[in-house]
Amino acid sequence: MPHTPHAPGALMIIGGGEDRTDNKEILARFIALAGGPERQLVVLTAASKIPEVVWETYRVALHDLGARNVRHVPIGERVDADDAAKADIVAGASGIFMTGGDQKRLVAHIGGTAVEQAMRDAHALRGACIAGTSAGASAMCTHMLAEGKAELAPEKGAVRLGAGLGFVHRVVVDQHFSQRRRLHRLLSVVAQTPFLLGAGIDEDTALIVHGRAGFEVMGEGTVTVLDCRSAKTNIADLRAGAVPTLVGVGLHLLPSGAAFAAPPDPAARAGAPLPAIGQLPEGAAPAPRALADFLAFLTDRNDES
Amino acid sequence: MPHTPHAPGALMIIGGGEDRTDNKEILARFIALAGGPERQLVVLTAASKIPEVVWETYRVALHDLGARNVRHVPIGERVDADDAAKADIVAGASGIFMTGGDQKRLVAHIGGTAVEQAMRDAHALRGACIAGTSAGASAMCTHMLAEGKAELAPEKGAVRLGAGLGFVHRVVVDQHFSQRRRLHRLLSVVAQTPFLLGAGIDEDTALIVHGRAGFEVMGEGTVTVLDCRSAKTNIADLRAGAVPTLVGVGLHLLPSGAAFAAPPDPAARAGAPLPAIGQLPEGAAPAPRALADFLAFLTDRNDES
């Protein structure tokens, strides 16, 4: 498939619980990736049942960090997300932050609406940074981990997928990962659907995708990547609720500071504009072979391999 | 190295918390692997600070299961473990069960003593079943996970190894694995020492090694195997306490019923007696390639590869 030249902005996939009162490291990075404190920032609280409370937290935190143009776009029902004035605000933003709550509520309210299209355009055409934390992180995937529990072992059928917003393909995200012991929940997904790589993101930790350039991890915790594509499993033969045998799962553990650069971008070589913002840190290395596809999927290069 | 013909008994490596009052599935299997309820069974409480309390629990449980010849061999200090009468009891046993407590205490009291030699002889020469739960499980390894914590991420230097009893080589065991969230603790060990494969055993779950024939998993939980031999990591360059990057860790998750058969045993072909007890379940499959070395190490075949 030929590439349309574009300059996608950064994606910040945050594992929930990012600091909002102390060092606010991740929120500061969000402002930077949006282009700085003068830019228009938007907070989407559509995942939350207490949107005004959540908004107040982010309003104060972002203000403390110097952001001058922050707007709340409240979306209480789906019709709000097709409101032209709201969509215009989102379309003009340089940074769009989706808060926590319930990812099913979030995608039910904004999936396929004018606001979602405005997010997509802002990201793809103008390089806006799209951030999501907790439910907002899960919702960024095409195939979204919607709900389910598997605490002490993976279980067939324990987890439901849903249709997410589609900023990340072929990767399924889980959040609050180490804190809520979600290894087995995410294994339940990737064991059943090896097509998807799993990315488990700890609290106060962000997986940052720099457009087509690469990705990095920042924050207090780690990102755990699970790859079941080469695993041997009996899951297809099990009843629902049974624990599968899994042999040969690839596990990668990426702490803060891990950064990997994608190969040179054919689209960029063809004269497409470089992303003006969201640069990968210096020192980002090529990905080891075991991580190459994860990098390719995140940076949307999988149609080149 | 040529093999001395022998008929090693089974090893039961139990993740702690095995049921002692209800179905007692694992303890029943211990009796069976020792040859049945008429055989001499020995309980070693040397890991525990409350040996009489622990002994009473096992006395009742094993009695309820029909065992008629169960003896407690109390070892309160190292001199007890060199007592000839105690060593004779152990040497004559068909099943030897090491309880929980502190694995450092256990190996300090019995490592290199007459009792330890008696265990080794009973296992190697007469096919006695050696079982260990919790601390008793950890102590079965040559390289024993002695102590340490790493809760939310692996950490360089977080875990100390010690010299264990040496029934299992090139595999390091951790117990209470999923219940106590020990993935990162065991990753800390194998990231630093990829020579060792990690085996994390859940509560009320046993990894059973059937001499040189193969292994199986039984019980309520799973056995998690970690293999860092092919992983890329920066751990050598980190300060103590830092979180390593790990790319390409092999993870295997084996639930109850998983059973793998080792290749035909050259020693057996040479006319050595087959183990009289502790047979591998029918239907045990050859190990998938990713698990082949784990199987070889457990069944002490690594000098053949």
PDB file of C-alpha atoms in Angstrom, chain A residues 45-280:
ATOM      1  CA  THR A  45     -13.338  12.856  30.033  1.00  0.00           C
ATOM      2  CA  ALA A  46     -15.812  10.722  28.092  1.00  0.00           C
ATOM      3  CA  ALA A  47     -14.580   7.524  29.798  1.00  0.00           C
ATOM      4  CA  SER A  48     -15.510   8.803  33.240  1.00  0.00           C
ATOM      5  CA  LYS A  49     -18.711   8.806  35.249  1.00  0.00           C
ATOM      6  CA  ILE A  50     -17.417  11.823  37.187  1.00  0.00           C
ATOM      7  CA  PRO A  51     -16.118  13.963  34.323  1.00  0.00           C
ATOM      8  CA  GLU A  52     -16.147  17.274  36.187  1.00  0.00           C
ATOM      9  CA  VAL A  53     -14.097  15.867  39.052  1.00  0.00           C
ATOM     10  CA  VAL A  54     -11.594  14.338  36.660  1.00  0.00           C
ATOM     11  CA  TRP A  55     -11.394  17.503  34.592  1.00  0.00           C
ATOM     12  CA  GLU A  56     -10.679  19.599  37.678  1.00  0.00           C
ATOM     13  CA  THR A  57      -7.712  17.367  38.528  1.00  0.00           C
ATOM     14  CA  TYR A  58      -6.196  17.748  35.080  1.00  0.00           C
ATOM     15  CA  ARG A  59      -7.070  21.437  34.850  1.00  0.00           C
ATOM     16  CA  VAL A  60      -5.071  22.150  37.995  1.00  0.00           C
ATOM     17  CA  ALA A  61      -2.185  19.869  37.073  1.00  0.00           C
ATOM     18  CA  LEU A  62      -1.783  21.208  33.539  1.00  0.00           C
ATOM     19  CA  HIS A  63      -2.139  24.786  34.758  1.00  0.00           C
ATOM     20  CA  ASP A  64       0.565  24.176  37.361  1.00  0.00           C
ATOM     21  CA  LEU A  65       2.784  23.005  34.518  1.00  0.00           C
ATOM     22  CA  GLY A  66       2.254  26.299  32.717  1.00  0.00           C
ATOM     23  CA  ALA A  67      -0.258  25.270  30.076  1.00  0.00           C
ATOM     24  CA  ARG A  68      -2.303  28.338  29.159  1.00  0.00           C
ATOM     25  CA  ASN A  69      -4.873  26.979  26.718  1.00  0.00           C
ATOM     26  CA  VAL A  70      -6.514  23.913  28.145  1.00  0.00           C
ATOM     27  CA  ARG A  71     -10.124  23.070  27.414  1.00  0.00           C
ATOM     28  CA  HIS A  72     -12.459  20.431  28.679  1.00  0.00           C
ATOM     29  CA  VAL A  73     -14.657  18.881  26.013  1.00  0.00           C
ATOM     30  CA  PRO A  74     -17.375  17.125  28.009  1.00  0.00           C
ATOM     31  CA  ILE A  75     -19.100  14.283  26.213  1.00  0.00           C
ATOM     32  CA  GLY A  76     -21.905  12.849  28.292  1.00  0.00           C
ATOM     33  CA  GLU A  77     -23.615  11.052  25.462  1.00  0.00           C
ATOM     34  CA  ARG A  78     -22.949  10.184  21.871  1.00  0.00           C
ATOM     35  CA  VAL A  79     -24.742  13.190  20.434  1.00  0.00           C
ATOM     36  CA  ASP A  80     -22.225  15.468  22.176  1.00  0.00           C
ATOM     37  CA  ALA A  81     -19.448  13.841  20.184  1.00  0.00           C
ATOM     38  CA  ASP A  82     -21.138  14.775  16.922  1.00  0.00           C
ATOM     39  CA  ASP A  83     -21.515  18.399  17.978  1.00  0.00           C
ATOM     40  CA  ALA A  84     -19.720  20.518  15.389  1.00  0.00           C
ATOM     41  CA  ALA A  85     -18.464  23.089  17.872  1.00  0.00           C
ATOM     42  CA  LYS A  86     -16.927  20.399  20.076  1.00  0.00           C
ATOM     43  CA  ALA A  87     -15.378  18.691  17.066  1.00  0.00           C
ATOM     44  CA  ASP A  88     -13.879  22.004  15.955  1.00  0.00           C
ATOM     45  CA  ILE A  89     -12.202  22.466  19.320  1.00  0.00           C
ATOM     46  CA  VAL A  90     -10.697  18.990  19.087  1.00  0.00           C
ATOM     47  CA  ALA A  91      -9.683  19.499  15.464  1.00  0.00           C
ATOM     48  CA  GLY A  92      -7.742  22.593  16.415  1.00  0.00           C
ATOM     49  CA  ALA A  93      -5.925  21.075  19.371  1.00  0.00           C
ATOM     50  CA  SER A  94      -2.237  20.229  19.478  1.00  0.00           C
ATOM     51  CA  GLY A  95      -2.639  17.818  22.367  1.00  0.00           C
ATOM     52  CA  ILE A  96      -5.655  15.646  23.185  1.00  0.00           C
ATOM     53  CA  PHE A  97      -5.732  13.780  26.484  1.00  0.00           C
ATOM     54  CA  MET A  98      -8.222  10.972  27.173  1.00  0.00           C
ATOM     55  CA  THR A  99      -8.694  10.344  30.880  1.00  0.00           C
ATOM     56  CA  GLY A 100      -9.452   7.129  32.720  1.00  0.00           C
ATOM     57  CA  GLY A 101     -12.818   5.617  33.482  1.00  0.00           C
ATOM     58  CA  ASP A 102     -14.328   2.799  31.434  1.00  0.00           C
ATOM     59  CA  GLN A 103     -12.969   2.196  27.961  1.00  0.00           C
ATOM     60  CA  LYS A 104     -16.300   0.753  26.832  1.00  0.00           C
ATOM     61  CA  ARG A 105     -18.046   4.000  27.759  1.00  0.00           C
ATOM     62  CA  LEU A 106     -15.360   5.989  25.968  1.00  0.00           C
ATOM     63  CA  VAL A 107     -15.567   4.172  22.651  1.00  0.00           C
ATOM     64  CA  ALA A 108     -19.355   3.926  22.836  1.00  0.00           C
ATOM     65  CA  HIS A 109     -19.549   7.705  23.155  1.00  0.00           C
ATOM     66  CA  ILE A 110     -16.933   8.817  20.655  1.00  0.00           C
ATOM     67  CA  GLY A 111     -16.224   5.902  18.296  1.00  0.00           C
ATOM     68  CA  GLY A 112     -17.141   6.892  14.746  1.00  0.00           C
ATOM     69  CA  THR A 113     -18.220  10.423  15.678  1.00  0.00           C
ATOM     70  CA  ALA A 114     -17.125  13.853  14.515  1.00  0.00           C
ATOM     71  CA  VAL A 115     -14.939  14.195  17.602  1.00  0.00           C
ATOM     72  CA  GLU A 116     -13.153  10.964  16.814  1.00  0.00           C
ATOM     73  CA  GLN A 117     -12.583  12.076  13.226  1.00  0.00           C
ATOM     74  CA  ALA A 118     -11.286  15.393  14.517  1.00  0.00           C
ATOM     75  CA  MET A 119      -8.803  13.555  16.757  1.00  0.00           C
ATOM     76  CA  ARG A 120      -7.671  11.425  13.863  1.00  0.00           C
ATOM     77  CA  ASP A 121      -7.194  14.417  11.573  1.00  0.00           C
ATOM     78  CA  ALA A 122      -5.393  16.437  14.220  1.00  0.00           C
ATOM     79  CA  HIS A 123      -3.018  13.546  14.829  1.00  0.00           C
ATOM     80  CA  ALA A 124      -2.390  12.471  11.256  1.00  0.00           C
ATOM     81  CA  LEU A 125      -2.414  15.792   9.443  1.00  0.00           C
ATOM     82  CA  ARG A 126      -1.188  18.309  11.979  1.00  0.00           C
ATOM     83  CA  GLY A 127       0.949  16.176  14.269  1.00  0.00           C
ATOM     84  CA  ALA A 128      -1.185  16.565  17.378  1.00  0.00           C
ATOM     85  CA  CYS A 129      -0.201  14.411  20.334  1.00  0.00           C
ATOM     86  CA  ILE A 130      -2.873  11.908  21.350  1.00  0.00           C
ATOM     87  CA  ALA A 131      -2.569  10.747  24.951  1.00  0.00           C
ATOM     88  CA  GLY A 132      -4.693   8.272  26.840  1.00  0.00           C
ATOM     89  CA  THR A 133      -4.377   7.022  30.384  1.00  0.00           C
ATOM     90  CA  SER A 134      -5.904   3.868  31.850  1.00  0.00           C
ATOM     91  CA  ALA A 135      -9.212   3.446  29.987  1.00  0.00           C
ATOM     92  CA  GLY A 136      -7.975   6.107  27.566  1.00  0.00           C
ATOM     93  CA  ALA A 137      -4.891   3.991  26.863  1.00  0.00           C
ATOM     94  CA  SER A 138      -6.842   0.809  26.233  1.00  0.00           C
ATOM     95  CA  ALA A 139      -9.157   2.640  23.853  1.00  0.00           C
ATOM     96  CA  MET A 140      -6.311   3.729  21.578  1.00  0.00           C
ATOM     97  CA  CYS A 141      -6.014   0.226  20.117  1.00  0.00           C
ATOM     98  CA  THR A 142      -7.935  -1.092  17.132  1.00  0.00           C
ATOM     99  CA  HIS A 143      -8.592  -4.236  19.159  1.00  0.00           C
ATOM    100  CA  MET A 144      -9.348  -2.999  22.645  1.00  0.00           C
ATOM    101  CA  LEU A 145      -9.132  -5.019  25.839  1.00  0.00           C
ATOM    102  CA  ALA A 146     -12.654  -4.239  27.008  1.00  0.00           C
ATOM    103  CA  GLU A 147     -13.047  -6.178  30.247  1.00  0.00           C
ATOM    104  CA  GLY A 148     -12.251  -9.377  32.083  1.00  0.00           C
ATOM    105  CA  LYS A 149     -10.265 -10.898  34.908  1.00  0.00           C
ATOM    106  CA  ALA A 150      -7.685 -13.673  35.060  1.00  0.00           C
ATOM    107  CA  GLU A 151      -5.736 -13.241  38.244  1.00  0.00           C
ATOM    108  CA  LEU A 152      -3.686 -16.326  39.002  1.00  0.00           C
ATOM    109  CA  ALA A 153      -3.504 -17.911  35.559  1.00  0.00           C
ATOM    110  CA  PRO A 154      -4.607 -17.138  32.017  1.00  0.00           C
ATOM    111  CA  GLU A 155      -8.058 -18.504  31.262  1.00  0.00           C
ATOM    112  CA  LYS A 156      -9.705 -19.205  27.967  1.00  0.00           C
ATOM    113  CA  GLY A 157     -12.449 -16.703  27.308  1.00  0.00           C
ATOM    114  CA  ALA A 158     -11.780 -14.660  30.443  1.00  0.00           C
ATOM    115  CA  VAL A 159     -11.259 -11.416  28.578  1.00  0.00           C
ATOM    116  CA  ARG A 160     -13.436  -9.625  26.049  1.00  0.00           C
ATOM    117  CA  LEU A 161     -12.101  -7.565  23.212  1.00  0.00           C
ATOM    118  CA  GLY A 162     -13.977  -4.662  21.699  1.00  0.00           C
ATOM    119  CA  ALA A 163     -13.553  -2.218  18.855  1.00  0.00           C
ATOM    120  CA  GLY A 164     -11.272   0.621  19.906  1.00  0.00           C
ATOM    121  CA  LEU A 165     -10.303   3.931  18.351  1.00  0.00           C
ATOM    122  CA  GLY A 166      -7.616   2.503  16.099  1.00  0.00           C
ATOM    123  CA  PHE A 167      -4.561   4.640  16.779  1.00  0.00           C
ATOM    124  CA  VAL A 168      -2.533   1.465  17.423  1.00  0.00           C
ATOM    125  CA  HIS A 169      -2.836  -1.626  15.273  1.00  0.00           C
ATOM    126  CA  ARG A 170      -1.914  -5.232  16.049  1.00  0.00           C
ATOM    127  CA  VAL A 171      -1.067  -4.332  19.643  1.00  0.00           C
ATOM    128  CA  VAL A 172      -3.496  -4.729  22.537  1.00  0.00           C
ATOM    129  CA  VAL A 173      -2.850  -2.572  25.586  1.00  0.00           C
ATOM    130  CA  ASP A 174      -3.505  -3.281  29.223  1.00  0.00           C
ATOM    131  CA  GLN A 175      -2.854  -0.752  31.979  1.00  0.00           C
ATOM    132  CA  HIS A 176      -2.204  -0.633  35.751  1.00  0.00           C
ATOM    133  CA  PHE A 177      -0.276  -3.696  34.671  1.00  0.00           C
ATOM    134  CA  SER A 178       2.077  -4.720  37.464  1.00  0.00           C
ATOM    135  CA  GLN A 179       0.050  -2.980  40.152  1.00  0.00           C
ATOM    136  CA  ARG A 180      -3.124  -4.911  39.322  1.00  0.00           C
ATOM    137  CA  ARG A 181      -1.347  -8.176  38.473  1.00  0.00           C
ATOM    138  CA  ARG A 182      -2.604  -8.258  34.913  1.00  0.00           C
ATOM    139  CA  LEU A 183      -0.010 -10.536  33.331  1.00  0.00           C
ATOM    140  CA  HIS A 184      -2.452 -13.423  33.179  1.00  0.00           C
ATOM    141  CA  ARG A 185      -5.272 -11.239  31.892  1.00  0.00           C
ATOM    142  CA  LEU A 186      -3.139 -10.041  28.990  1.00  0.00           C
ATOM    143  CA  LEU A 187      -1.798 -13.557  28.386  1.00  0.00           C
ATOM    144  CA  SER A 188      -5.417 -14.697  28.108  1.00  0.00           C
ATOM    145  CA  VAL A 189      -5.866 -12.297  25.191  1.00  0.00           C
ATOM    146  CA  VAL A 190      -2.681 -12.973  23.272  1.00  0.00           C
ATOM    147  CA  ALA A 191      -2.888 -16.736  23.792  1.00  0.00           C
ATOM    148  CA  GLN A 192      -6.274 -16.698  22.092  1.00  0.00           C
ATOM    149  CA  THR A 193      -5.318 -14.039  19.531  1.00  0.00           C
ATOM    150  CA  PRO A 194      -1.609 -14.356  18.751  1.00  0.00           C
ATOM    151  CA  PHE A 195      -2.107 -11.912  15.881  1.00  0.00           C
ATOM    152  CA  LEU A 196      -2.023  -9.236  18.580  1.00  0.00           C
ATOM    153  CA  LEU A 197       1.058  -8.425  20.606  1.00  0.00           C
ATOM    154  CA  GLY A 198       0.318  -7.478  24.201  1.00  0.00           C
ATOM    155  CA  ALA A 199       1.627  -4.320  25.838  1.00  0.00           C
ATOM    156  CA  GLY A 200       1.120  -4.120  29.597  1.00  0.00           C
ATOM    157  CA  ILE A 201       1.807  -0.637  30.897  1.00  0.00           C
ATOM    158  CA  ASP A 202       2.479   0.071  34.551  1.00  0.00           C
ATOM    159  CA  GLU A 203       1.056   2.980  36.483  1.00  0.00           C
ATOM    160  CA  ASP A 204       2.773   6.346  36.086  1.00  0.00           C
ATOM    161  CA  THR A 205       4.451   4.962  32.984  1.00  0.00           C
ATOM    162  CA  ALA A 206       4.017   5.860  29.328  1.00  0.00           C
ATOM    163  CA  LEU A 207       4.723   4.086  26.091  1.00  0.00           C
ATOM    164  CA  ILE A 208       5.372   6.957  23.686  1.00  0.00           C
ATOM    165  CA  VAL A 209       5.142   6.321  19.960  1.00  0.00           C
ATOM    166  CA  HIS A 210       6.922   9.003  17.968  1.00  0.00           C
ATOM    167  CA  GLY A 211       4.972   8.863  14.759  1.00  0.00           C
ATOM    168  CA  ARG A 212       6.806   6.581  12.385  1.00  0.00           C
ATOM    169  CA  ALA A 213      10.190   7.208  13.980  1.00  0.00           C
ATOM    170  CA  GLY A 214      10.207   4.822  16.939  1.00  0.00           C
ATOM    171  CA  PHE A 215       9.062   4.492  20.517  1.00  0.00           C
ATOM    172  CA  GLU A 216      10.263   5.035  24.055  1.00  0.00           C
ATOM    173  CA  VAL A 217       9.221   4.190  27.595  1.00  0.00           C
ATOM    174  CA  MET A 218       9.164   6.774  30.372  1.00  0.00           C
ATOM    175  CA  GLY A 219       7.995   6.958  33.958  1.00  0.00           C
ATOM    176  CA  GLU A 220       8.115   5.003  37.161  1.00  0.00           C
ATOM    177  CA  GLY A 221       7.365   1.501  35.918  1.00  0.00           C
ATOM    178  CA  THR A 222       7.905  -0.712  32.924  1.00  0.00           C
ATOM    179  CA  VAL A 223       6.167  -1.823  29.763  1.00  0.00           C
ATOM    180  CA  THR A 224       5.799  -5.590  29.429  1.00  0.00           C
ATOM    181  CA  VAL A 225       5.420  -6.932  25.901  1.00  0.00           C
ATOM    182  CA  LEU A 226       3.933 -10.390  25.303  1.00  0.00           C
ATOM    183  CA  ASP A 227       4.299 -12.224  22.008  1.00  0.00           C
ATOM    184  CA  CYS A 228       2.436 -15.509  21.546  1.00  0.00           C
ATOM    185  CA  ARG A 229       2.925 -15.800  17.802  1.00  0.00           C
ATOM    186  CA  SER A 230       5.401 -18.659  18.101  1.00  0.00           C
ATOM    187  CA  ALA A 231       3.922 -20.225  21.216  1.00  0.00           C
ATOM    188  CA  LYS A 232       2.609 -23.766  21.292  1.00  0.00           C
ATOM    189  CA  THR A 233      -0.726 -23.941  23.042  1.00  0.00           C
ATOM    190  CA  ASN A 234      -3.722 -26.207  23.478  1.00  0.00           C
ATOM    191  CA  ILE A 235      -6.124 -23.291  23.932  1.00  0.00           C
ATOM    192  CA  ALA A 236      -8.176 -24.152  20.851  1.00  0.00           C
ATOM    193  CA  ASP A 237      -9.105 -27.493  22.398  1.00  0.00           C
ATOM    194  CA  LEU A 238     -10.096 -26.200  25.835  1.00  0.00           C
ATOM    195  CA  ARG A 239     -13.461 -25.351  27.319  1.00  0.00           C
ATOM    196  CA  ALA A 240     -14.101 -21.789  28.486  1.00  0.00           C
ATOM    197  CA  GLY A 241     -12.441 -21.030  31.806  1.00  0.00           C
ATOM    198  CA  ALA A 242      -9.701 -23.634  31.438  1.00  0.00           C
ATOM    199  CA  VAL A 243      -6.036 -22.726  31.778  1.00  0.00           C
ATOM    200  CA  PRO A 244      -4.039 -23.207  28.587  1.00  0.00           C
ATOM    201  CA  THR A 245      -0.565 -24.635  28.303  1.00  0.00           C
ATOM    202  CA  LEU A 246       1.695 -22.019  26.715  1.00  0.00           C
ATOM    203  CA  VAL A 247       5.204 -22.888  25.602  1.00  0.00           C
ATOM    204  CA  GLY A 248       7.393 -20.315  23.928  1.00  0.00           C
ATOM    205  CA  VAL A 249       5.785 -17.004  24.800  1.00  0.00           C
ATOM    206  CA  GLY A 250       8.109 -14.085  24.120  1.00  0.00           C
ATOM    207  CA  LEU A 251       8.314 -11.666  27.037  1.00  0.00           C
ATOM    208  CA  HIS A 252      10.059  -8.305  26.863  1.00  0.00           C
ATOM    209  CA  LEU A 253      10.413  -5.963  29.778  1.00  0.00           C
ATOM    210  CA  LEU A 254      11.147  -2.336  28.969  1.00  0.00           C
ATOM    211  CA  PRO A 255      11.922   0.137  31.747  1.00  0.00           C
ATOM    212  CA  SER A 256      11.969   3.904  31.630  1.00  0.00           C
ATOM    213  CA  GLY A 257      14.545   5.114  29.158  1.00  0.00           C
ATOM    214  CA  ALA A 258      14.215   2.199  26.764  1.00  0.00           C
ATOM    215  CA  ALA A 259      13.961   3.734  23.282  1.00  0.00           C
ATOM    216  CA  PHE A 260      14.041   2.104  19.874  1.00  0.00           C
ATOM    217  CA  ALA A 261      14.308   3.699  16.456  1.00  0.00           C
ATOM    218  CA  ALA A 262      12.468   2.377  13.434  1.00  0.00           C
ATOM    219  CA  PRO A 263      14.398   1.889  10.211  1.00  0.00           C
ATOM    220  CA  PRO A 264      14.551   4.875   7.841  1.00  0.00           C
ATOM    221  CA  ASP A 265      11.067   5.794   6.678  1.00  0.00           C
ATOM    222  CA  PRO A 266      10.434   5.444   2.935  1.00  0.00           C
ATOM    223  CA  ALA A 267       7.692   8.042   3.250  1.00  0.00           C
ATOM    224  CA  ALA A 268      10.159  10.488   4.765  1.00  0.00           C
ATOM    225  CA  ARG A 269      12.718   9.761   2.067  1.00  0.00           C
ATOM    226  CA  ALA A 270      10.040  10.556  -0.499  1.00  0.00           C
ATOM    227  CA  GLY A 271       9.935  14.088   0.790  1.00  0.00           C
ATOM    228  CA  ALA A 272       7.194  13.924   3.383  1.00  0.00           C
ATOM    229  CA  PRO A 273       7.552  16.482   6.150  1.00  0.00           C
ATOM    230  CA  LEU A 274       9.254  15.266   9.280  1.00  0.00           C
ATOM    231  CA  PRO A 275       7.166  15.440  12.404  1.00  0.00           C
ATOM    232  CA  ALA A 276       7.686  18.892  13.807  1.00  0.00           C
ATOM    233  CA  ILE A 277       7.219  17.615  17.334  1.00  0.00           C
ATOM    234  CA  GLY A 278       7.557  14.390  19.201  1.00  0.00           C
ATOM    235  CA  GLN A 279      11.102  13.533  18.323  1.00  0.00           C
ATOM    236  CA  LEU A 280      12.581  10.273  19.485  1.00  0.00           C
TER     237      LEU A 280
END
